[in-house]
Amino acid sequence: MRPAVFLDRDGTLIREVGYLTDPAAVALLPGAARALRRLRERGYACVLVTNQSAIGRGLLDDAGLAAVHLELRRQLDAGGTELDGIYSCPHAPAQDDPGIVEHPDRKPGPGMLLRAARDHDLDLRRSYMVGDQLRDLLAGRNAGCRAVVLVRSGQGERFAGRGDCYDHCADDLEAASEWILGQPGTEEGSDRA
């Protein structure tokens, strides 16, 4: 079993634009491809886990989401890297509390992370969750990840004062990856990465 870095999409890996329905609006954040490349070189699976309520709200269909993710994969490929998996939850929330699990797959529920762990033989106890929202961090905690990292990109600055909700706060994904790779037990081949 190998460790993973689970990634939120909007505001963490790509620019936050609200409901992303147009592949032309996909824009990797600075340093994001480099961060993924370094993590994958050190043996981490990089898995995208994203709430996509635009589908549940009727703003986007499955084909539209696939087109958005195809453009994301194209940009990552141009940056010399890729994702090991993409998991999305189409359910629209019934309320605004980021701490309530309304559907097992919708973050803060751990379902997408648990499914990815089964699909890719990942060790959650050695894995990290990186995101810019409380629901991302709670999903990582609920899945049993080793640590959760808040990035200030996207909406993360709003939650930076909530130190009880994360293990580390970083400016962006590149800084988060540096912190992850600097943790004890992350050396290649380690049983505790």
PDB file of C-alpha atoms in Angstrom:
ATOM      1  CA  MET A   1       0.000   0.000   0.000  1.00  0.00           C
ATOM      2  CA  ARG A   2       1.262   3.454  -0.811  1.00  0.00           C
ATOM      3  CA  PRO A   3       0.445   6.877   0.606  1.00  0.00           C
ATOM      4  CA  ALA A   4      -1.553   9.496  -1.224  1.00  0.00           C
ATOM      5  CA  VAL A   5      -2.091  13.211  -1.297  1.00  0.00           C
ATOM      6  CA  PHE A   6      -5.786  13.885  -1.784  1.00  0.00           C
ATOM      7  CA  LEU A   7      -6.455  17.224  -3.423  1.00  0.00           C
ATOM      8  CA  ASP A   8      -9.408  19.520  -3.606  1.00  0.00           C
ATOM      9  CA  ARG A   9      -9.841  21.011  -7.092  1.00  0.00           C
ATOM     10  CA  ASP A  10     -11.103  24.610  -7.102  1.00  0.00           C
ATOM     11  CA  GLY A  11      -8.883  27.001  -5.159  1.00  0.00           C
ATOM     12  CA  THR A  12      -6.319  24.280  -4.453  1.00  0.00           C
ATOM     13  CA  LEU A  13      -5.218  22.825  -7.793  1.00  0.00           C
ATOM     14  CA  ILE A  14      -6.914  25.262 -10.176  1.00  0.00           C
ATOM     15  CA  ARG A  15      -8.149  28.844 -10.009  1.00  0.00           C
ATOM     16  CA  GLU A  16     -11.471  29.324  -8.215  1.00  0.00           C
ATOM     17  CA  VAL A  17     -14.154  30.589 -10.625  1.00  0.00           C
ATOM     18  CA  GLY A  18     -17.421  29.633  -8.924  1.00  0.00           C
ATOM     19  CA  TYR A  19     -19.353  26.922 -10.739  1.00  0.00           C
ATOM     20  CA  LEU A  20     -16.842  25.763 -13.345  1.00  0.00           C
ATOM     21  CA  THR A  21     -18.833  24.700 -16.408  1.00  0.00           C
ATOM     22  CA  ASP A  22     -16.516  25.793 -19.245  1.00  0.00           C
ATOM     23  CA  PRO A  23     -13.268  23.880 -19.885  1.00  0.00           C
ATOM     24  CA  ALA A  24     -11.758  27.124 -21.226  1.00  0.00           C
ATOM     25  CA  ALA A  25     -11.897  28.542 -17.672  1.00  0.00           C
ATOM     26  CA  VAL A  26      -9.618  25.796 -16.255  1.00  0.00           C
ATOM     27  CA  ALA A  27      -6.344  27.370 -15.115  1.00  0.00           C
ATOM     28  CA  LEU A  28      -3.770  25.575 -12.982  1.00  0.00           C
ATOM     29  CA  LEU A  29      -2.568  27.606 -10.027  1.00  0.00           C
ATOM     30  CA  PRO A  30       1.112  28.619 -10.140  1.00  0.00           C
ATOM     31  CA  GLY A  31       3.383  25.785  -9.005  1.00  0.00           C
ATOM     32  CA  ALA A  32       0.578  23.191  -8.924  1.00  0.00           C
ATOM     33  CA  ALA A  33       2.008  20.930 -11.645  1.00  0.00           C
ATOM     34  CA  ARG A  34       5.476  21.155 -10.090  1.00  0.00           C
ATOM     35  CA  ALA A  35       4.024  20.190  -6.686  1.00  0.00           C
ATOM     36  CA  LEU A  36       2.265  17.125  -8.114  1.00  0.00           C
ATOM     37  CA  ARG A  37       5.367  16.099 -10.022  1.00  0.00           C
ATOM     38  CA  ARG A  38       7.493  16.216  -6.843  1.00  0.00           C
ATOM     39  CA  LEU A  39       4.920  14.314  -4.785  1.00  0.00           C
ATOM     40  CA  ARG A  40       4.578  11.578  -7.418  1.00  0.00           C
ATOM     41  CA  GLU A  41       8.381  11.302  -7.735  1.00  0.00           C
ATOM     42  CA  ARG A  42       8.487  10.575  -3.997  1.00  0.00           C
ATOM     43  CA  GLY A  43       5.932   7.776  -4.310  1.00  0.00           C
ATOM     44  CA  TYR A  44       2.685   9.547  -3.449  1.00  0.00           C
ATOM     45  CA  ALA A  45      -0.454   8.912  -5.441  1.00  0.00           C
ATOM     46  CA  CYS A  46      -2.117  12.240  -6.257  1.00  0.00           C
ATOM     47  CA  VAL A  47      -5.896  11.920  -6.229  1.00  0.00           C
ATOM     48  CA  LEU A  48      -8.422  14.660  -6.907  1.00  0.00           C
ATOM     49  CA  VAL A  49     -11.554  14.576  -4.719  1.00  0.00           C
ATOM     50  CA  THR A  50     -14.050  17.263  -5.640  1.00  0.00           C
ATOM     51  CA  ASN A  51     -17.598  18.198  -4.702  1.00  0.00           C
ATOM     52  CA  GLN A  52     -19.423  19.046  -7.928  1.00  0.00           C
ATOM     53  CA  SER A  53     -22.841  20.284  -6.878  1.00  0.00           C
ATOM     54  CA  ALA A  54     -23.120  22.072 -10.246  1.00  0.00           C
ATOM     55  CA  ILE A  55     -24.365  18.703 -11.534  1.00  0.00           C
ATOM     56  CA  GLY A  56     -26.939  18.354  -8.765  1.00  0.00           C
ATOM     57  CA  ARG A  57     -28.042  21.952  -9.385  1.00  0.00           C
ATOM     58  CA  GLY A  58     -28.529  21.306 -13.111  1.00  0.00           C
ATOM     59  CA  LEU A  59     -25.734  23.675 -14.206  1.00  0.00           C
ATOM     60  CA  LEU A  60     -23.528  20.927 -15.645  1.00  0.00           C
ATOM     61  CA  ASP A  61     -23.940  17.332 -16.777  1.00  0.00           C
ATOM     62  CA  ASP A  62     -21.562  14.364 -16.580  1.00  0.00           C
ATOM     63  CA  ALA A  63     -20.233  15.019 -20.089  1.00  0.00           C
ATOM     64  CA  GLY A  64     -19.515  18.649 -19.211  1.00  0.00           C
ATOM     65  CA  LEU A  65     -17.637  17.616 -16.074  1.00  0.00           C
ATOM     66  CA  ALA A  66     -15.650  15.082 -18.102  1.00  0.00           C
ATOM     67  CA  ALA A  67     -14.683  17.865 -20.543  1.00  0.00           C
ATOM     68  CA  VAL A  68     -13.514  20.085 -17.658  1.00  0.00           C
ATOM     69  CA  HIS A  69     -11.408  17.255 -16.240  1.00  0.00           C
ATOM     70  CA  LEU A  70     -10.007  16.404 -19.669  1.00  0.00           C
ATOM     71  CA  GLU A  71      -8.726  19.986 -19.925  1.00  0.00           C
ATOM     72  CA  LEU A  72      -7.303  19.734 -16.404  1.00  0.00           C
ATOM     73  CA  ARG A  73      -5.470  16.528 -17.359  1.00  0.00           C
ATOM     74  CA  ARG A  74      -4.203  18.205 -20.559  1.00  0.00           C
ATOM     75  CA  GLN A  75      -2.727  21.108 -18.593  1.00  0.00           C
ATOM     76  CA  LEU A  76      -1.134  18.765 -16.050  1.00  0.00           C
ATOM     77  CA  ASP A  77       0.348  16.700 -18.882  1.00  0.00           C
ATOM     78  CA  ALA A  78       1.840  19.886 -20.353  1.00  0.00           C
ATOM     79  CA  GLY A  79       3.363  20.461 -16.900  1.00  0.00           C
ATOM     80  CA  GLY A  80       4.935  16.996 -16.912  1.00  0.00           C
ATOM     81  CA  THR A  81       2.632  15.264 -14.454  1.00  0.00           C
ATOM     82  CA  GLU A  82      -0.771  13.658 -13.993  1.00  0.00           C
ATOM     83  CA  LEU A  83      -3.371  12.643 -11.459  1.00  0.00           C
ATOM     84  CA  ASP A  84      -3.674   9.038 -10.311  1.00  0.00           C
ATOM     85  CA  GLY A  85      -7.422   9.392 -10.020  1.00  0.00           C
ATOM     86  CA  ILE A  86     -10.329  11.835 -10.130  1.00  0.00           C
ATOM     87  CA  TYR A  87     -13.342  11.360  -7.873  1.00  0.00           C
ATOM     88  CA  SER A  88     -16.321  13.695  -7.824  1.00  0.00           C
ATOM     89  CA  CYS A  89     -19.594  13.924  -5.936  1.00  0.00           C
ATOM     90  CA  PRO A  90     -22.519  15.448  -7.875  1.00  0.00           C
ATOM     91  CA  HIS A  91     -24.897  15.882  -4.929  1.00  0.00           C
ATOM     92  CA  ALA A  92     -26.080  19.393  -4.096  1.00  0.00           C
ATOM     93  CA  PRO A  93     -26.165  20.201  -0.379  1.00  0.00           C
ATOM     94  CA  ALA A  94     -29.432  20.868   1.418  1.00  0.00           C
ATOM     95  CA  GLN A  95     -27.769  23.243   3.928  1.00  0.00           C
ATOM     96  CA  ASP A  96     -24.588  25.316   4.331  1.00  0.00           C
ATOM     97  CA  ASP A  97     -22.913  23.761   7.400  1.00  0.00           C
ATOM     98  CA  PRO A  98     -19.534  22.405   6.161  1.00  0.00           C
ATOM     99  CA  GLY A  99     -19.340  20.021   9.127  1.00  0.00           C
ATOM    100  CA  ILE A 100     -22.485  18.020   8.377  1.00  0.00           C
ATOM    101  CA  VAL A 101     -22.195  14.885   6.264  1.00  0.00           C
ATOM    102  CA  GLU A 102     -25.283  14.845   4.041  1.00  0.00           C
ATOM    103  CA  HIS A 103     -24.017  12.199   1.620  1.00  0.00           C
ATOM    104  CA  PRO A 104     -21.101   9.814   2.276  1.00  0.00           C
ATOM    105  CA  ASP A 105     -19.258  10.970  -0.858  1.00  0.00           C
ATOM    106  CA  ARG A 106     -19.832  14.697  -0.455  1.00  0.00           C
ATOM    107  CA  LYS A 107     -17.037  16.302   1.549  1.00  0.00           C
ATOM    108  CA  PRO A 108     -16.900  16.490   4.594  1.00  0.00           C
ATOM    109  CA  GLY A 109     -17.930  12.859   4.110  1.00  0.00           C
ATOM    110  CA  PRO A 110     -14.966  10.541   3.551  1.00  0.00           C
ATOM    111  CA  GLY A 111     -16.548   8.445   0.782  1.00  0.00           C
ATOM    112  CA  MET A 112     -14.448   9.626  -2.164  1.00  0.00           C
ATOM    113  CA  LEU A 113     -11.214   9.142  -0.211  1.00  0.00           C
ATOM    114  CA  LEU A 114     -12.265   5.703   1.016  1.00  0.00           C
ATOM    115  CA  ARG A 115     -13.226   4.622  -2.510  1.00  0.00           C
ATOM    116  CA  ALA A 116      -9.935   5.901  -3.929  1.00  0.00           C
ATOM    117  CA  ALA A 117      -8.039   4.045  -1.200  1.00  0.00           C
ATOM    118  CA  ARG A 118      -9.765   0.795  -2.191  1.00  0.00           C
ATOM    119  CA  ASP A 119      -9.353   1.393  -5.928  1.00  0.00           C
ATOM    120  CA  HIS A 120      -5.659   2.311  -5.752  1.00  0.00           C
ATOM    121  CA  ASP A 121      -4.490   0.315  -2.696  1.00  0.00           C
ATOM    122  CA  LEU A 122      -3.708   3.459  -0.670  1.00  0.00           C
ATOM    123  CA  ASP A 123      -2.775   3.660   2.994  1.00  0.00           C
ATOM    124  CA  LEU A 124      -4.937   6.407   4.488  1.00  0.00           C
ATOM    125  CA  ARG A 125      -2.901   6.482   7.715  1.00  0.00           C
ATOM    126  CA  ARG A 126       0.106   7.625   5.659  1.00  0.00           C
ATOM    127  CA  SER A 127      -1.869  10.009   3.438  1.00  0.00           C
ATOM    128  CA  TYR A 128      -2.633  13.723   3.442  1.00  0.00           C
ATOM    129  CA  MET A 129      -5.627  15.842   2.439  1.00  0.00           C
ATOM    130  CA  VAL A 130      -4.998  19.313   0.977  1.00  0.00           C
ATOM    131  CA  GLY A 131      -7.770  21.843   0.433  1.00  0.00           C
ATOM    132  CA  ASP A 132      -8.942  25.416   0.848  1.00  0.00           C
ATOM    133  CA  GLN A 133     -12.218  24.763   2.706  1.00  0.00           C
ATOM    134  CA  LEU A 134     -13.213  23.308   6.055  1.00  0.00           C
ATOM    135  CA  ARG A 135     -15.176  20.520   4.326  1.00  0.00           C
ATOM    136  CA  ASP A 136     -11.950  19.389   2.603  1.00  0.00           C
ATOM    137  CA  LEU A 137     -10.076  19.201   5.881  1.00  0.00           C
ATOM    138  CA  LEU A 138     -12.912  17.404   7.640  1.00  0.00           C
ATOM    139  CA  ALA A 139     -13.114  14.849   4.834  1.00  0.00           C
ATOM    140  CA  GLY A 140      -9.432  14.059   5.404  1.00  0.00           C
ATOM    141  CA  ARG A 141      -9.972  13.754   9.148  1.00  0.00           C
ATOM    142  CA  ASN A 142     -13.094  11.611   8.665  1.00  0.00           C
ATOM    143  CA  ALA A 143     -11.162   9.296   6.333  1.00  0.00           C
ATOM    144  CA  GLY A 144      -8.328   8.856   8.860  1.00  0.00           C
ATOM    145  CA  CYS A 145      -5.591  10.694   6.965  1.00  0.00           C
ATOM    146  CA  ARG A 146      -2.261  11.276   8.694  1.00  0.00           C
ATOM    147  CA  ALA A 147      -2.651  15.057   8.374  1.00  0.00           C
ATOM    148  CA  VAL A 148      -4.755  17.728   6.702  1.00  0.00           C
ATOM    149  CA  VAL A 149      -3.308  20.868   5.137  1.00  0.00           C
ATOM    150  CA  LEU A 150      -5.167  24.122   4.524  1.00  0.00           C
ATOM    151  CA  VAL A 151      -3.973  26.193   1.571  1.00  0.00           C
ATOM    152  CA  ARG A 152      -4.604  29.946   1.577  1.00  0.00           C
ATOM    153  CA  SER A 153      -5.235  29.959  -2.165  1.00  0.00           C
ATOM    154  CA  GLY A 154      -8.871  29.982  -3.207  1.00  0.00           C
ATOM    155  CA  GLN A 155     -11.006  30.512  -0.111  1.00  0.00           C
ATOM    156  CA  GLY A 156      -8.441  29.215   2.365  1.00  0.00           C
ATOM    157  CA  GLU A 157      -7.555  32.592   3.870  1.00  0.00           C
ATOM    158  CA  ARG A 158     -11.070  32.672   5.362  1.00  0.00           C
ATOM    159  CA  PHE A 159     -10.220  29.622   7.481  1.00  0.00           C
ATOM    160  CA  ALA A 160      -6.588  30.333   8.365  1.00  0.00           C
ATOM    161  CA  GLY A 161      -7.594  31.399  11.892  1.00  0.00           C
ATOM    162  CA  ARG A 162      -9.183  27.989  12.530  1.00  0.00           C
ATOM    163  CA  GLY A 163      -5.988  26.190  13.581  1.00  0.00           C
ATOM    164  CA  ASP A 164      -8.046  23.530  15.350  1.00  0.00           C
ATOM    165  CA  CYS A 165      -9.182  22.261  11.926  1.00  0.00           C
ATOM    166  CA  TYR A 166      -5.839  21.626  10.251  1.00  0.00           C
ATOM    167  CA  ASP A 167      -2.354  20.316  10.949  1.00  0.00           C
ATOM    168  CA  HIS A 168      -0.582  22.837   8.745  1.00  0.00           C
ATOM    169  CA  CYS A 169      -1.478  25.983   6.812  1.00  0.00           C
ATOM    170  CA  ALA A 170       0.416  26.757   3.582  1.00  0.00           C
ATOM    171  CA  ASP A 171       0.224  29.574   1.061  1.00  0.00           C
ATOM    172  CA  ASP A 172      -0.480  27.230  -1.857  1.00  0.00           C
ATOM    173  CA  LEU A 173      -0.191  23.662  -3.089  1.00  0.00           C
ATOM    174  CA  GLU A 174       3.515  23.975  -3.787  1.00  0.00           C
ATOM    175  CA  ALA A 175       4.208  25.086  -0.197  1.00  0.00           C
ATOM    176  CA  ALA A 176       1.911  22.330   1.091  1.00  0.00           C
ATOM    177  CA  SER A 177       3.865  19.719  -0.897  1.00  0.00           C
ATOM    178  CA  GLU A 178       7.148  20.999   0.556  1.00  0.00           C
ATOM    179  CA  TRP A 179       5.742  20.617   4.066  1.00  0.00           C
ATOM    180  CA  ILE A 180       4.433  17.111   3.334  1.00  0.00           C
ATOM    181  CA  LEU A 181       7.752  16.001   1.861  1.00  0.00           C
ATOM    182  CA  GLY A 182       9.565  17.402   4.894  1.00  0.00           C
ATOM    183  CA  GLN A 183       7.594  15.330   7.402  1.00  0.00           C
ATOM    184  CA  PRO A 184       9.390  12.524   9.258  1.00  0.00           C
ATOM    185  CA  GLY A 185       8.910   9.189   7.551  1.00  0.00           C
ATOM    186  CA  THR A 186       8.394  10.598   4.049  1.00  0.00           C
ATOM    187  CA  GLU A 187      11.723   9.412   2.696  1.00  0.00           C
ATOM    188  CA  GLU A 188      11.458   7.024  -0.225  1.00  0.00           C
ATOM    189  CA  GLY A 189      10.694   3.471   0.766  1.00  0.00           C
ATOM    190  CA  SER A 190       9.696   4.437   4.298  1.00  0.00           C
ATOM    191  CA  ASP A 191       7.030   2.371   6.006  1.00  0.00           C
ATOM    192  CA  ARG A 192       5.672   5.547   7.643  1.00  0.00           C
ATOM    193  CA  ALA A 193       5.498   8.030   4.740  1.00  0.00           C
TER     194      ALA A 193
END
